[in-house]
Amino acid sequence: GKKPRGRSTPRRPPKKPSNNQKDPVGVYCRVRPLGAEDEECCIEVISNTTIQLHAPDGLKANRNGEFKETQYSFKKVFGIKTTQRELFADVAKPLVEDLIHCKNGLLFTYGVTGSGKTYTMTGSPGQGGLLPRSLDMIFNSIGPYQAKRYVFKPDDKNGMEVQNQVDALLDRQKRDSQTSVPKTPTTRRIDPEFADMISPEEACKAGEVDEDSSYSVFVSYIEIYNNYIYDLLEETPFDPIKPKPPQSKILREDQNHNMYVAGCTEVEVKSTEEAFEVFWRGQKKRRIANTQLNRESSRSHSVFIIKLAQAPLDADGDNVLQDKSQVNVSQLCLVDLAGSERTSRTRAEGNRLREAGNINQSLMTLRTCIEVLRENQMCGTNKMVPYRDSKVTHLFKNYFDGEGKVRMVVCVNPKADDYEETLLVMRFAEMTQEVEVARPVDRPICGFAAGRRQRNQAFKDELTHRLEERGGPVDGVLNQLLQSFHPLPPCEISGPNDDVTLPRLIDALEKRHKIRKLMVEEYNKTANMLKSVLQEQDSNLLSKENFIQEQRGRLGEKDKMIQNQKNEIDRLEKKSKMLEYKIDILQKTTNIYEEDKRSLQHELESREQRLQREMSEKRRMETRMQGIVTDAKLKWEKECERRVNAKQLEMQNKLWVKDEKLKQLKAIVTEGKTENRQPQRPSREKDKVPAKRSVSPSPVPTVRPDPHFPRPGSVSVASCISEWEQGVPHSRRQGSQSPPDSRKRAQGLPDSLRRRRGRCWTGPLVRPLHRRSHSAGGERWVDHKPTTNVDLDTVLQPNIPNAIKVNAPNEKALSKCDKYVLTHQEFASDGEIQTKLIKGEVFKTRGGGQAVQFTDIETLKQENPVAASRKRRSSETGPDGEPMERNWTNVETRCSVAVEMRAGSNLGPGYQHHGYPKRRKP
């Protein structure tokens, strides 16, 4: 019923425990020194966790006029004086310790070309980088516990299997026969580029290495270029005539859903020198490939993978358990990413430009994955992370899903030329450290207790001590027991009657049987005692482990709380510095504005004083000009009055002479017919002084002779108005003739007398629809004359009898009248003042108010007559130069006479006929 020796219960595939604890991606920053001392520096290390970026001189001020200075915080910042050893101790050493304890790790170096990524990862002779120091720490830690070569063998499915001793021995012999290089080289590397990367005094070692396990290290080196994966350790025959390009590898998923490069070469190494030699072999192959394919090494991603296979030893501690399920494989990926500069800066063309674009596309995919992870964690969304868009992100998707720790070293160059690229790198790094990755859990190695060989030795020592306390050493007790056995008596029987030999033999055997029982009881007693001691120790150990686990949990919570408080303090310090900086800027801006305000205030006061002086000067000039204008106006008024009086006297004399001639002519013509009749009393119109007329003559309509009058010199008012309206229907012209009585009165006088006297025909102002008689009074008018009108002092003036004159219409005046007229003045196109009489009818509304409906517009216009001497004929003048009666047929003569429309005309009131010709300009 006992289990086979050297075997343990097969372990089930460990169920991935749910781990709610998450750690942010650790992002570190390393600043490289400037190439020249006089070169402009754009980065300043403020503290061990914060840097500040200063824009170069060409980009100092943005649109708001503020300085572009930004601060970025990291888990730790390494300045230019940081050594490779200090960087390794903070960044890569925890990942190597996790690798030895079956945990995965991923380490990136990110930055633009020339920022120090390769130096940080690889280093130089005497200044080894992260990669050689990680290898050295691994072998320093597991050196005494390494398994023999070929005991662990890759199964080409991202796993390891354990070979038996015979197969491993055959593989070792095969390798020794194929390689002519001695196992222990007598000389170091000859190439000085590879020599002495790490000094012995800088070597470090991990603690708490499981001594009951056996270890083996496997390395692989791949390159991702143009989104293709190439194996740099693959042994391919070299054809110098027609070299074959390397073949791209594909990604696959193992049984644990982890991604790996299918068919990738994995080399087992047993020392730091051997591992680093394999790395440089791949590095040289990479350089040769770059030279053959004419490409830049900085435009590709290099991935160096370190796999650590470990399996428990059997109970005796001599051989590795032949059980694949007990083998644990952990890996550490060291990735040197390509330069993150934009394609426009690389100055690449053609295929180089396309390849650079693919590299940038892979970095952009990495940024996108980080952004989506950050959004899913911060916003609670469940968006799909596009890992498959790039080989880099697809290969390392398991790390971001919680299969190991993720660290990133951001390398920056402080020179001014890289400022814009460095700004983009800082933003990506700031976003990356906000992503949290699930903390990897501890995986048990096997069913055996850790440190079992030491405990077995301790058990043996304890047993020896107990036995010594009881009776001396174990060998003395056994010897005493063995010596207590009586020697067996002779067993030869002398004869059939021999009764002495057999009883003596039986007696001796019984004594030995009793001694054996005593020994068995002693052993059982000791075993029970040891069992109770072991149970007690196991219970104490479990209680202590539980207590330690509980204390670790509390410690983790405290550490997280402390870290959160540190982050908050850093954020507040950063905010405080930024606010202080803004306060300084605002204070400077306020001082500038105050200075501008004082200068502007002084300028404003000077301008106000100058304005006051100019205003006083203007008032003096206005007073002076007003006096000059008044003097000139009085002068011209006197001159105009003198000229008008002279012209009136001249015209009066001409009219008197003409009147005398007409009386003589009339006496001659009517001498025979009116012998018995007394002559009519001549009119004294000639004795009257003509009314004073304005400088500008009154506008008159065109007058044409009426064919109904017997003489050509007579004028019909109705015909003149109908011809002047030009557009009034014939029926209206017929309806607008003069009343018979007016015509009779007009015909009763000679034409010359009618023209000379300037008699006017008076009539109603509007066209009444229903009117009883002229004596009934007619409608009342509201005569609206605004105060802004100018007194033209013309002969023709609107005369509305029995009208209410107002300056502004009001309800009281409108309620008493049923007609409305508005006198409106404006400038015509020739610059003369034009007066319009806008007439309307007043209606009562249902609400008790009044409304006006406009029905007609009359226009009064002053014009300057043109010279008519050219249009008169010599035959039309009399012997004394005066125009004859047929001058009424001339258009100019007819237009120079103003007539008033009769009652019912569209023009309405306002025109009165005066027989004076229009005054010419002097």
mmCIF file with all atom_site columns, C-alpha atoms in Angstrom, residues 745-916:
data_model
loop_
_atom_site.group_PDB
_atom_site.id
_atom_site.type_symbol
_atom_site.label_atom_id
_atom_site.label_alt_id
_atom_site.label_comp_id
_atom_site.label_asym_id
_atom_site.label_entity_id
_atom_site.label_seq_id
_atom_site.pdbx_PDB_ins_code
_atom_site.Cartn_x
_atom_site.Cartn_y
_atom_site.Cartn_z
_atom_site.occupancy
_atom_site.B_iso_or_equiv
_atom_site.pdbx_formal_charge
_atom_site.auth_seq_id
_atom_site.auth_comp_id
_atom_site.auth_asym_id
_atom_site.auth_atom_id
_atom_site.pdbx_PDB_model_num
ATOM 1   C CA . ARG A 1 745 ? -67.061 136.156 -66.072 1.00 0.00 ? 745 ARG A CA 1
ATOM 2   C CA . ALA A 1 746 ? -63.771 135.341 -67.670 1.00 0.00 ? 746 ALA A CA 1
ATOM 3   C CA . GLN A 1 747 ? -65.091 135.911 -71.187 1.00 0.00 ? 747 GLN A CA 1
ATOM 4   C CA . GLY A 1 748 ? -66.627 139.191 -70.174 1.00 0.00 ? 748 GLY A CA 1
ATOM 5   C CA . LEU A 1 749 ? -63.147 140.745 -69.939 1.00 0.00 ? 749 LEU A CA 1
ATOM 6   C CA . PRO A 1 750 ? -60.514 141.056 -72.584 1.00 0.00 ? 750 PRO A CA 1
ATOM 7   C CA . ASP A 1 751 ? -57.662 138.526 -72.649 1.00 0.00 ? 751 ASP A CA 1
ATOM 8   C CA . SER A 1 752 ? -55.069 141.115 -71.914 1.00 0.00 ? 752 SER A CA 1
ATOM 9   C CA . LEU A 1 753 ? -57.014 142.329 -68.973 1.00 0.00 ? 753 LEU A CA 1
ATOM 10  C CA . ARG A 1 754 ? -57.428 138.831 -67.635 1.00 0.00 ? 754 ARG A CA 1
ATOM 11  C CA . ARG A 1 755 ? -53.710 138.165 -67.972 1.00 0.00 ? 755 ARG A CA 1
ATOM 12  C CA . ARG A 1 756 ? -52.726 141.506 -66.567 1.00 0.00 ? 756 ARG A CA 1
ATOM 13  C CA . ARG A 1 757 ? -54.984 141.452 -63.582 1.00 0.00 ? 757 ARG A CA 1
ATOM 14  C CA . GLY A 1 758 ? -54.117 137.856 -62.695 1.00 0.00 ? 758 GLY A CA 1
ATOM 15  C CA . ARG A 1 759 ? -57.613 137.112 -61.543 1.00 0.00 ? 759 ARG A CA 1
ATOM 16  C CA . CYS A 1 760 ? -57.999 133.739 -59.849 1.00 0.00 ? 760 CYS A CA 1
ATOM 17  C CA . TRP A 1 761 ? -60.841 131.298 -59.961 1.00 0.00 ? 761 TRP A CA 1
ATOM 18  C CA . THR A 1 762 ? -61.696 130.041 -56.550 1.00 0.00 ? 762 THR A CA 1
ATOM 19  C CA . GLY A 1 763 ? -63.371 126.720 -55.861 1.00 0.00 ? 763 GLY A CA 1
ATOM 20  C CA . PRO A 1 764 ? -63.727 123.932 -53.244 1.00 0.00 ? 764 PRO A CA 1
ATOM 21  C CA . LEU A 1 765 ? -60.561 122.212 -52.016 1.00 0.00 ? 765 LEU A CA 1
ATOM 22  C CA . VAL A 1 766 ? -61.487 118.588 -52.746 1.00 0.00 ? 766 VAL A CA 1
ATOM 23  C CA . ARG A 1 767 ? -63.840 116.601 -54.884 1.00 0.00 ? 767 ARG A CA 1
ATOM 24  C CA . PRO A 1 768 ? -66.980 116.368 -52.770 1.00 0.00 ? 768 PRO A CA 1
ATOM 25  C CA . LEU A 1 769 ? -69.129 113.359 -53.485 1.00 0.00 ? 769 LEU A CA 1
ATOM 26  C CA . HIS A 1 770 ? -72.331 114.915 -52.194 1.00 0.00 ? 770 HIS A CA 1
ATOM 27  C CA . ARG A 1 771 ? -72.607 118.681 -51.751 1.00 0.00 ? 771 ARG A CA 1
ATOM 28  C CA . ARG A 1 772 ? -75.720 120.711 -51.493 1.00 0.00 ? 772 ARG A CA 1
ATOM 29  C CA . SER A 1 773 ? -74.336 124.012 -52.696 1.00 0.00 ? 773 SER A CA 1
ATOM 30  C CA . HIS A 1 774 ? -71.289 126.248 -52.627 1.00 0.00 ? 774 HIS A CA 1
ATOM 31  C CA . SER A 1 775 ? -72.798 128.244 -49.851 1.00 0.00 ? 775 SER A CA 1
ATOM 32  C CA . ALA A 1 776 ? -73.277 125.270 -47.593 1.00 0.00 ? 776 ALA A CA 1
ATOM 33  C CA . GLY A 1 777 ? -69.692 125.577 -46.345 1.00 0.00 ? 777 GLY A CA 1
ATOM 34  C CA . GLY A 1 778 ? -68.124 122.191 -47.419 1.00 0.00 ? 778 GLY A CA 1
ATOM 35  C CA . GLU A 1 779 ? -65.983 119.906 -45.297 1.00 0.00 ? 779 GLU A CA 1
ATOM 36  C CA . ARG A 1 780 ? -63.554 121.069 -42.669 1.00 0.00 ? 780 ARG A CA 1
ATOM 37  C CA . TRP A 1 781 ? -59.863 120.399 -43.113 1.00 0.00 ? 781 TRP A CA 1
ATOM 38  C CA . VAL A 1 782 ? -57.002 119.588 -40.745 1.00 0.00 ? 782 VAL A CA 1
ATOM 39  C CA . ASP A 1 783 ? -54.053 121.599 -42.119 1.00 0.00 ? 783 ASP A CA 1
ATOM 40  C CA . HIS A 1 784 ? -50.946 119.791 -40.820 1.00 0.00 ? 784 HIS A CA 1
ATOM 41  C CA . LYS A 1 785 ? -47.859 121.955 -41.260 1.00 0.00 ? 785 LYS A CA 1
ATOM 42  C CA . PRO A 1 786 ? -44.759 120.636 -39.448 1.00 0.00 ? 786 PRO A CA 1
ATOM 43  C CA . THR A 1 787 ? -42.540 123.152 -37.731 1.00 0.00 ? 787 THR A CA 1
ATOM 44  C CA . THR A 1 788 ? -39.567 122.025 -39.852 1.00 0.00 ? 788 THR A CA 1
ATOM 45  C CA . ASN A 1 789 ? -41.066 123.469 -43.050 1.00 0.00 ? 789 ASN A CA 1
ATOM 46  C CA . VAL A 1 790 ? -39.326 126.468 -44.623 1.00 0.00 ? 790 VAL A CA 1
ATOM 47  C CA . ASP A 1 791 ? -41.300 129.625 -45.512 1.00 0.00 ? 791 ASP A CA 1
ATOM 48  C CA . LEU A 1 792 ? -40.685 129.876 -49.259 1.00 0.00 ? 792 LEU A CA 1
ATOM 49  C CA . ASP A 1 793 ? -42.374 133.329 -49.630 1.00 0.00 ? 793 ASP A CA 1
ATOM 50  C CA . THR A 1 794 ? -43.803 132.307 -53.011 1.00 0.00 ? 794 THR A CA 1
ATOM 51  C CA . VAL A 1 795 ? -46.809 133.787 -54.841 1.00 0.00 ? 795 VAL A CA 1
ATOM 52  C CA . LEU A 1 796 ? -48.728 130.528 -54.908 1.00 0.00 ? 796 LEU A CA 1
ATOM 53  C CA . GLN A 1 797 ? -49.637 129.611 -51.345 1.00 0.00 ? 797 GLN A CA 1
ATOM 54  C CA . PRO A 1 798 ? -52.122 126.902 -50.292 1.00 0.00 ? 798 PRO A CA 1
ATOM 55  C CA . ASN A 1 799 ? -55.195 128.678 -48.954 1.00 0.00 ? 799 ASN A CA 1
ATOM 56  C CA . ILE A 1 800 ? -57.636 126.412 -47.130 1.00 0.00 ? 800 ILE A CA 1
ATOM 57  C CA . PRO A 1 801 ? -60.508 128.401 -45.614 1.00 0.00 ? 801 PRO A CA 1
ATOM 58  C CA . ASN A 1 802 ? -62.125 127.281 -42.388 1.00 0.00 ? 802 ASN A CA 1
ATOM 59  C CA . ALA A 1 803 ? -59.290 124.821 -41.587 1.00 0.00 ? 803 ALA A CA 1
ATOM 60  C CA . ILE A 1 804 ? -57.726 123.773 -38.287 1.00 0.00 ? 804 ILE A CA 1
ATOM 61  C CA . LYS A 1 805 ? -53.981 124.395 -38.485 1.00 0.00 ? 805 LYS A CA 1
ATOM 62  C CA . VAL A 1 806 ? -51.836 122.080 -36.357 1.00 0.00 ? 806 VAL A CA 1
ATOM 63  C CA . ASN A 1 807 ? -48.117 121.300 -36.061 1.00 0.00 ? 807 ASN A CA 1
ATOM 64  C CA . ALA A 1 808 ? -48.824 117.669 -35.085 1.00 0.00 ? 808 ALA A CA 1
ATOM 65  C CA . PRO A 1 809 ? -52.063 115.697 -35.684 1.00 0.00 ? 809 PRO A CA 1
ATOM 66  C CA . ASN A 1 810 ? -54.185 115.026 -32.590 1.00 0.00 ? 810 ASN A CA 1
ATOM 67  C CA . GLU A 1 811 ? -57.403 113.221 -31.903 1.00 0.00 ? 811 GLU A CA 1
ATOM 68  C CA . LYS A 1 812 ? -59.296 116.398 -30.979 1.00 0.00 ? 812 LYS A CA 1
ATOM 69  C CA . ALA A 1 813 ? -58.628 118.089 -34.303 1.00 0.00 ? 813 ALA A CA 1
ATOM 70  C CA . LEU A 1 814 ? -59.354 114.940 -36.346 1.00 0.00 ? 814 LEU A CA 1
ATOM 71  C CA . SER A 1 815 ? -62.685 114.407 -34.578 1.00 0.00 ? 815 SER A CA 1
ATOM 72  C CA . LYS A 1 816 ? -63.886 117.857 -35.751 1.00 0.00 ? 816 LYS A CA 1
ATOM 73  C CA . CYS A 1 817 ? -62.870 117.457 -39.426 1.00 0.00 ? 817 CYS A CA 1
ATOM 74  C CA . ASP A 1 818 ? -63.420 114.994 -42.234 1.00 0.00 ? 818 ASP A CA 1
ATOM 75  C CA . LYS A 1 819 ? -60.472 115.978 -44.475 1.00 0.00 ? 819 LYS A CA 1
ATOM 76  C CA . TYR A 1 820 ? -56.729 115.992 -43.838 1.00 0.00 ? 820 TYR A CA 1
ATOM 77  C CA . VAL A 1 821 ? -53.829 117.616 -45.671 1.00 0.00 ? 821 VAL A CA 1
ATOM 78  C CA . LEU A 1 822 ? -50.089 117.369 -44.853 1.00 0.00 ? 822 LEU A CA 1
ATOM 79  C CA . THR A 1 823 ? -47.567 119.869 -46.179 1.00 0.00 ? 823 THR A CA 1
ATOM 80  C CA . HIS A 1 824 ? -44.308 117.993 -46.898 1.00 0.00 ? 824 HIS A CA 1
ATOM 81  C CA . GLN A 1 825 ? -41.089 119.560 -48.201 1.00 0.00 ? 825 GLN A CA 1
ATOM 82  C CA . GLU A 1 826 ? -38.060 117.839 -49.763 1.00 0.00 ? 826 GLU A CA 1
ATOM 83  C CA . PHE A 1 827 ? -35.233 118.628 -52.169 1.00 0.00 ? 827 PHE A CA 1
ATOM 84  C CA . ALA A 1 828 ? -35.859 117.757 -55.836 1.00 0.00 ? 828 ALA A CA 1
ATOM 85  C CA . SER A 1 829 ? -33.206 116.420 -58.198 1.00 0.00 ? 829 SER A CA 1
ATOM 86  C CA . ASP A 1 830 ? -32.257 119.931 -59.351 1.00 0.00 ? 830 ASP A CA 1
ATOM 87  C CA . GLY A 1 831 ? -31.649 121.086 -55.755 1.00 0.00 ? 831 GLY A CA 1
ATOM 88  C CA . GLU A 1 832 ? -34.803 123.223 -55.481 1.00 0.00 ? 832 GLU A CA 1
ATOM 89  C CA . ILE A 1 833 ? -37.249 122.756 -52.609 1.00 0.00 ? 833 ILE A CA 1
ATOM 90  C CA . GLN A 1 834 ? -40.310 120.730 -53.625 1.00 0.00 ? 834 GLN A CA 1
ATOM 91  C CA . THR A 1 835 ? -43.525 121.008 -51.609 1.00 0.00 ? 835 THR A CA 1
ATOM 92  C CA . LYS A 1 836 ? -46.089 118.179 -51.603 1.00 0.00 ? 836 LYS A CA 1
ATOM 93  C CA . LEU A 1 837 ? -49.650 118.416 -50.287 1.00 0.00 ? 837 LEU A CA 1
ATOM 94  C CA . ILE A 1 838 ? -50.692 114.910 -49.186 1.00 0.00 ? 838 ILE A CA 1
ATOM 95  C CA . LYS A 1 839 ? -54.506 114.787 -48.828 1.00 0.00 ? 839 LYS A CA 1
ATOM 96  C CA . GLY A 1 840 ? -56.727 112.210 -47.226 1.00 0.00 ? 840 GLY A CA 1
ATOM 97  C CA . GLU A 1 841 ? -60.149 111.539 -45.778 1.00 0.00 ? 841 GLU A CA 1
ATOM 98  C CA . VAL A 1 842 ? -60.874 111.104 -42.061 1.00 0.00 ? 842 VAL A CA 1
ATOM 99  C CA . PHE A 1 843 ? -62.996 108.099 -41.027 1.00 0.00 ? 843 PHE A CA 1
ATOM 100 C CA . LYS A 1 844 ? -64.377 107.142 -37.688 1.00 0.00 ? 844 LYS A CA 1
ATOM 101 C CA . THR A 1 845 ? -63.360 103.697 -36.436 1.00 0.00 ? 845 THR A CA 1
ATOM 102 C CA . ARG A 1 846 ? -65.445 101.252 -34.447 1.00 0.00 ? 846 ARG A CA 1
ATOM 103 C CA . GLY A 1 847 ? -63.306 101.808 -31.381 1.00 0.00 ? 847 GLY A CA 1
ATOM 104 C CA . GLY A 1 848 ? -64.330 105.463 -31.257 1.00 0.00 ? 848 GLY A CA 1
ATOM 105 C CA . GLY A 1 849 ? -61.135 106.863 -32.833 1.00 0.00 ? 849 GLY A CA 1
ATOM 106 C CA . GLN A 1 850 ? -60.299 108.329 -36.216 1.00 0.00 ? 850 GLN A CA 1
ATOM 107 C CA . ALA A 1 851 ? -58.347 106.939 -39.152 1.00 0.00 ? 851 ALA A CA 1
ATOM 108 C CA . VAL A 1 852 ? -56.957 108.771 -42.193 1.00 0.00 ? 852 VAL A CA 1
ATOM 109 C CA . GLN A 1 853 ? -56.988 107.297 -45.721 1.00 0.00 ? 853 GLN A CA 1
ATOM 110 C CA . PHE A 1 854 ? -54.717 109.175 -48.159 1.00 0.00 ? 854 PHE A CA 1
ATOM 111 C CA . THR A 1 855 ? -56.342 109.841 -51.562 1.00 0.00 ? 855 THR A CA 1
ATOM 112 C CA . ASP A 1 856 ? -54.300 112.437 -53.476 1.00 0.00 ? 856 ASP A CA 1
ATOM 113 C CA . ILE A 1 857 ? -50.911 114.213 -53.669 1.00 0.00 ? 857 ILE A CA 1
ATOM 114 C CA . GLU A 1 858 ? -50.293 117.723 -55.071 1.00 0.00 ? 858 GLU A CA 1
ATOM 115 C CA . THR A 1 859 ? -46.791 118.880 -55.906 1.00 0.00 ? 859 THR A CA 1
ATOM 116 C CA . LEU A 1 860 ? -45.599 122.513 -55.748 1.00 0.00 ? 860 LEU A CA 1
ATOM 117 C CA . LYS A 1 861 ? -42.128 123.048 -57.238 1.00 0.00 ? 861 LYS A CA 1
ATOM 118 C CA . GLN A 1 862 ? -39.963 126.117 -57.850 1.00 0.00 ? 862 GLN A CA 1
ATOM 119 C CA . GLU A 1 863 ? -37.868 126.246 -61.024 1.00 0.00 ? 863 GLU A CA 1
ATOM 120 C CA . ASN A 1 864 ? -35.535 128.727 -62.689 1.00 0.00 ? 864 ASN A CA 1
ATOM 121 C CA . PRO A 1 865 ? -36.790 129.645 -66.215 1.00 0.00 ? 865 PRO A CA 1
ATOM 122 C CA . VAL A 1 866 ? -34.388 129.209 -69.068 1.00 0.00 ? 866 VAL A CA 1
ATOM 123 C CA . ALA A 1 867 ? -33.605 131.963 -71.566 1.00 0.00 ? 867 ALA A CA 1
ATOM 124 C CA . ALA A 1 868 ? -36.397 132.117 -74.169 1.00 0.00 ? 868 ALA A CA 1
ATOM 125 C CA . SER A 1 869 ? -34.815 134.557 -76.616 1.00 0.00 ? 869 SER A CA 1
ATOM 126 C CA . ARG A 1 870 ? -33.622 131.727 -78.866 1.00 0.00 ? 870 ARG A CA 1
ATOM 127 C CA . LYS A 1 871 ? -37.088 130.156 -79.120 1.00 0.00 ? 871 LYS A CA 1
ATOM 128 C CA . ARG A 1 872 ? -38.940 133.334 -80.085 1.00 0.00 ? 872 ARG A CA 1
ATOM 129 C CA . ARG A 1 873 ? -39.285 134.283 -83.648 1.00 0.00 ? 873 ARG A CA 1
ATOM 130 C CA . SER A 1 874 ? -38.915 137.760 -84.965 1.00 0.00 ? 874 SER A CA 1
ATOM 131 C CA . SER A 1 875 ? -42.359 137.548 -86.512 1.00 0.00 ? 875 SER A CA 1
ATOM 132 C CA . GLU A 1 876 ? -43.895 137.007 -83.082 1.00 0.00 ? 876 GLU A CA 1
ATOM 133 C CA . THR A 1 877 ? -42.742 140.301 -81.670 1.00 0.00 ? 877 THR A CA 1
ATOM 134 C CA . GLY A 1 878 ? -44.325 143.615 -82.281 1.00 0.00 ? 878 GLY A CA 1
ATOM 135 C CA . PRO A 1 879 ? -42.676 146.653 -83.587 1.00 0.00 ? 879 PRO A CA 1
ATOM 136 C CA . ASP A 1 880 ? -41.719 147.724 -80.081 1.00 0.00 ? 880 ASP A CA 1
ATOM 137 C CA . GLY A 1 881 ? -40.159 144.400 -79.193 1.00 0.00 ? 881 GLY A CA 1
ATOM 138 C CA . GLU A 1 882 ? -43.099 143.229 -77.086 1.00 0.00 ? 882 GLU A CA 1
ATOM 139 C CA . PRO A 1 883 ? -44.508 139.753 -77.729 1.00 0.00 ? 883 PRO A CA 1
ATOM 140 C CA . MET A 1 884 ? -47.788 139.559 -79.580 1.00 0.00 ? 884 MET A CA 1
ATOM 141 C CA . GLU A 1 885 ? -50.907 137.816 -78.446 1.00 0.00 ? 885 GLU A CA 1
ATOM 142 C CA . ARG A 1 886 ? -50.010 134.621 -80.270 1.00 0.00 ? 886 ARG A CA 1
ATOM 143 C CA . ASN A 1 887 ? -47.202 134.117 -77.770 1.00 0.00 ? 887 ASN A CA 1
ATOM 144 C CA . TRP A 1 888 ? -49.784 132.086 -75.878 1.00 0.00 ? 888 TRP A CA 1
ATOM 145 C CA . THR A 1 889 ? -49.314 129.381 -78.427 1.00 0.00 ? 889 THR A CA 1
ATOM 146 C CA . ASN A 1 890 ? -45.638 129.065 -77.526 1.00 0.00 ? 890 ASN A CA 1
ATOM 147 C CA . VAL A 1 891 ? -44.932 126.295 -75.049 1.00 0.00 ? 891 VAL A CA 1
ATOM 148 C CA . GLU A 1 892 ? -42.490 128.360 -73.016 1.00 0.00 ? 892 GLU A CA 1
ATOM 149 C CA . THR A 1 893 ? -44.938 131.241 -72.830 1.00 0.00 ? 893 THR A CA 1
ATOM 150 C CA . ARG A 1 894 ? -47.709 128.971 -71.745 1.00 0.00 ? 894 ARG A CA 1
ATOM 151 C CA . CYS A 1 895 ? -45.505 127.281 -69.177 1.00 0.00 ? 895 CYS A CA 1
ATOM 152 C CA . SER A 1 896 ? -44.536 130.627 -67.711 1.00 0.00 ? 896 SER A CA 1
ATOM 153 C CA . VAL A 1 897 ? -48.105 131.265 -66.584 1.00 0.00 ? 897 VAL A CA 1
ATOM 154 C CA . ALA A 1 898 ? -49.345 129.584 -63.406 1.00 0.00 ? 898 ALA A CA 1
ATOM 155 C CA . VAL A 1 899 ? -52.969 128.517 -63.372 1.00 0.00 ? 899 VAL A CA 1
ATOM 156 C CA . GLU A 1 900 ? -55.101 127.100 -60.613 1.00 0.00 ? 900 GLU A CA 1
ATOM 157 C CA . MET A 1 901 ? -57.152 123.963 -61.124 1.00 0.00 ? 901 MET A CA 1
ATOM 158 C CA . ARG A 1 902 ? -60.883 124.288 -60.923 1.00 0.00 ? 902 ARG A CA 1
ATOM 159 C CA . ALA A 1 903 ? -63.180 122.559 -58.454 1.00 0.00 ? 903 ALA A CA 1
ATOM 160 C CA . GLY A 1 904 ? -63.094 118.767 -58.712 1.00 0.00 ? 904 GLY A CA 1
ATOM 161 C CA . SER A 1 905 ? -59.600 118.584 -60.157 1.00 0.00 ? 905 SER A CA 1
ATOM 162 C CA . ASN A 1 906 ? -57.158 115.905 -58.991 1.00 0.00 ? 906 ASN A CA 1
ATOM 163 C CA . LEU A 1 907 ? -54.653 118.541 -58.002 1.00 0.00 ? 907 LEU A CA 1
ATOM 164 C CA . GLY A 1 908 ? -57.007 120.065 -55.393 1.00 0.00 ? 908 GLY A CA 1
ATOM 165 C CA . PRO A 1 909 ? -56.525 123.424 -53.775 1.00 0.00 ? 909 PRO A CA 1
ATOM 166 C CA . GLY A 1 910 ? -53.399 125.447 -53.742 1.00 0.00 ? 910 GLY A CA 1
ATOM 167 C CA . TYR A 1 911 ? -52.935 126.669 -57.287 1.00 0.00 ? 911 TYR A CA 1
ATOM 168 C CA . GLN A 1 912 ? -54.166 130.202 -58.011 1.00 0.00 ? 912 GLN A CA 1
ATOM 169 C CA . HIS A 1 913 ? -53.915 131.793 -61.411 1.00 0.00 ? 913 HIS A CA 1
ATOM 170 C CA . HIS A 1 914 ? -51.934 134.981 -61.587 1.00 0.00 ? 914 HIS A CA 1
ATOM 171 C CA . GLY A 1 915 ? -51.379 136.579 -64.904 1.00 0.00 ? 915 GLY A CA 1
ATOM 172 C CA . TYR A 1 916 ? -47.789 137.514 -64.288 1.00 0.00 ? 916 TYR A CA 1
#
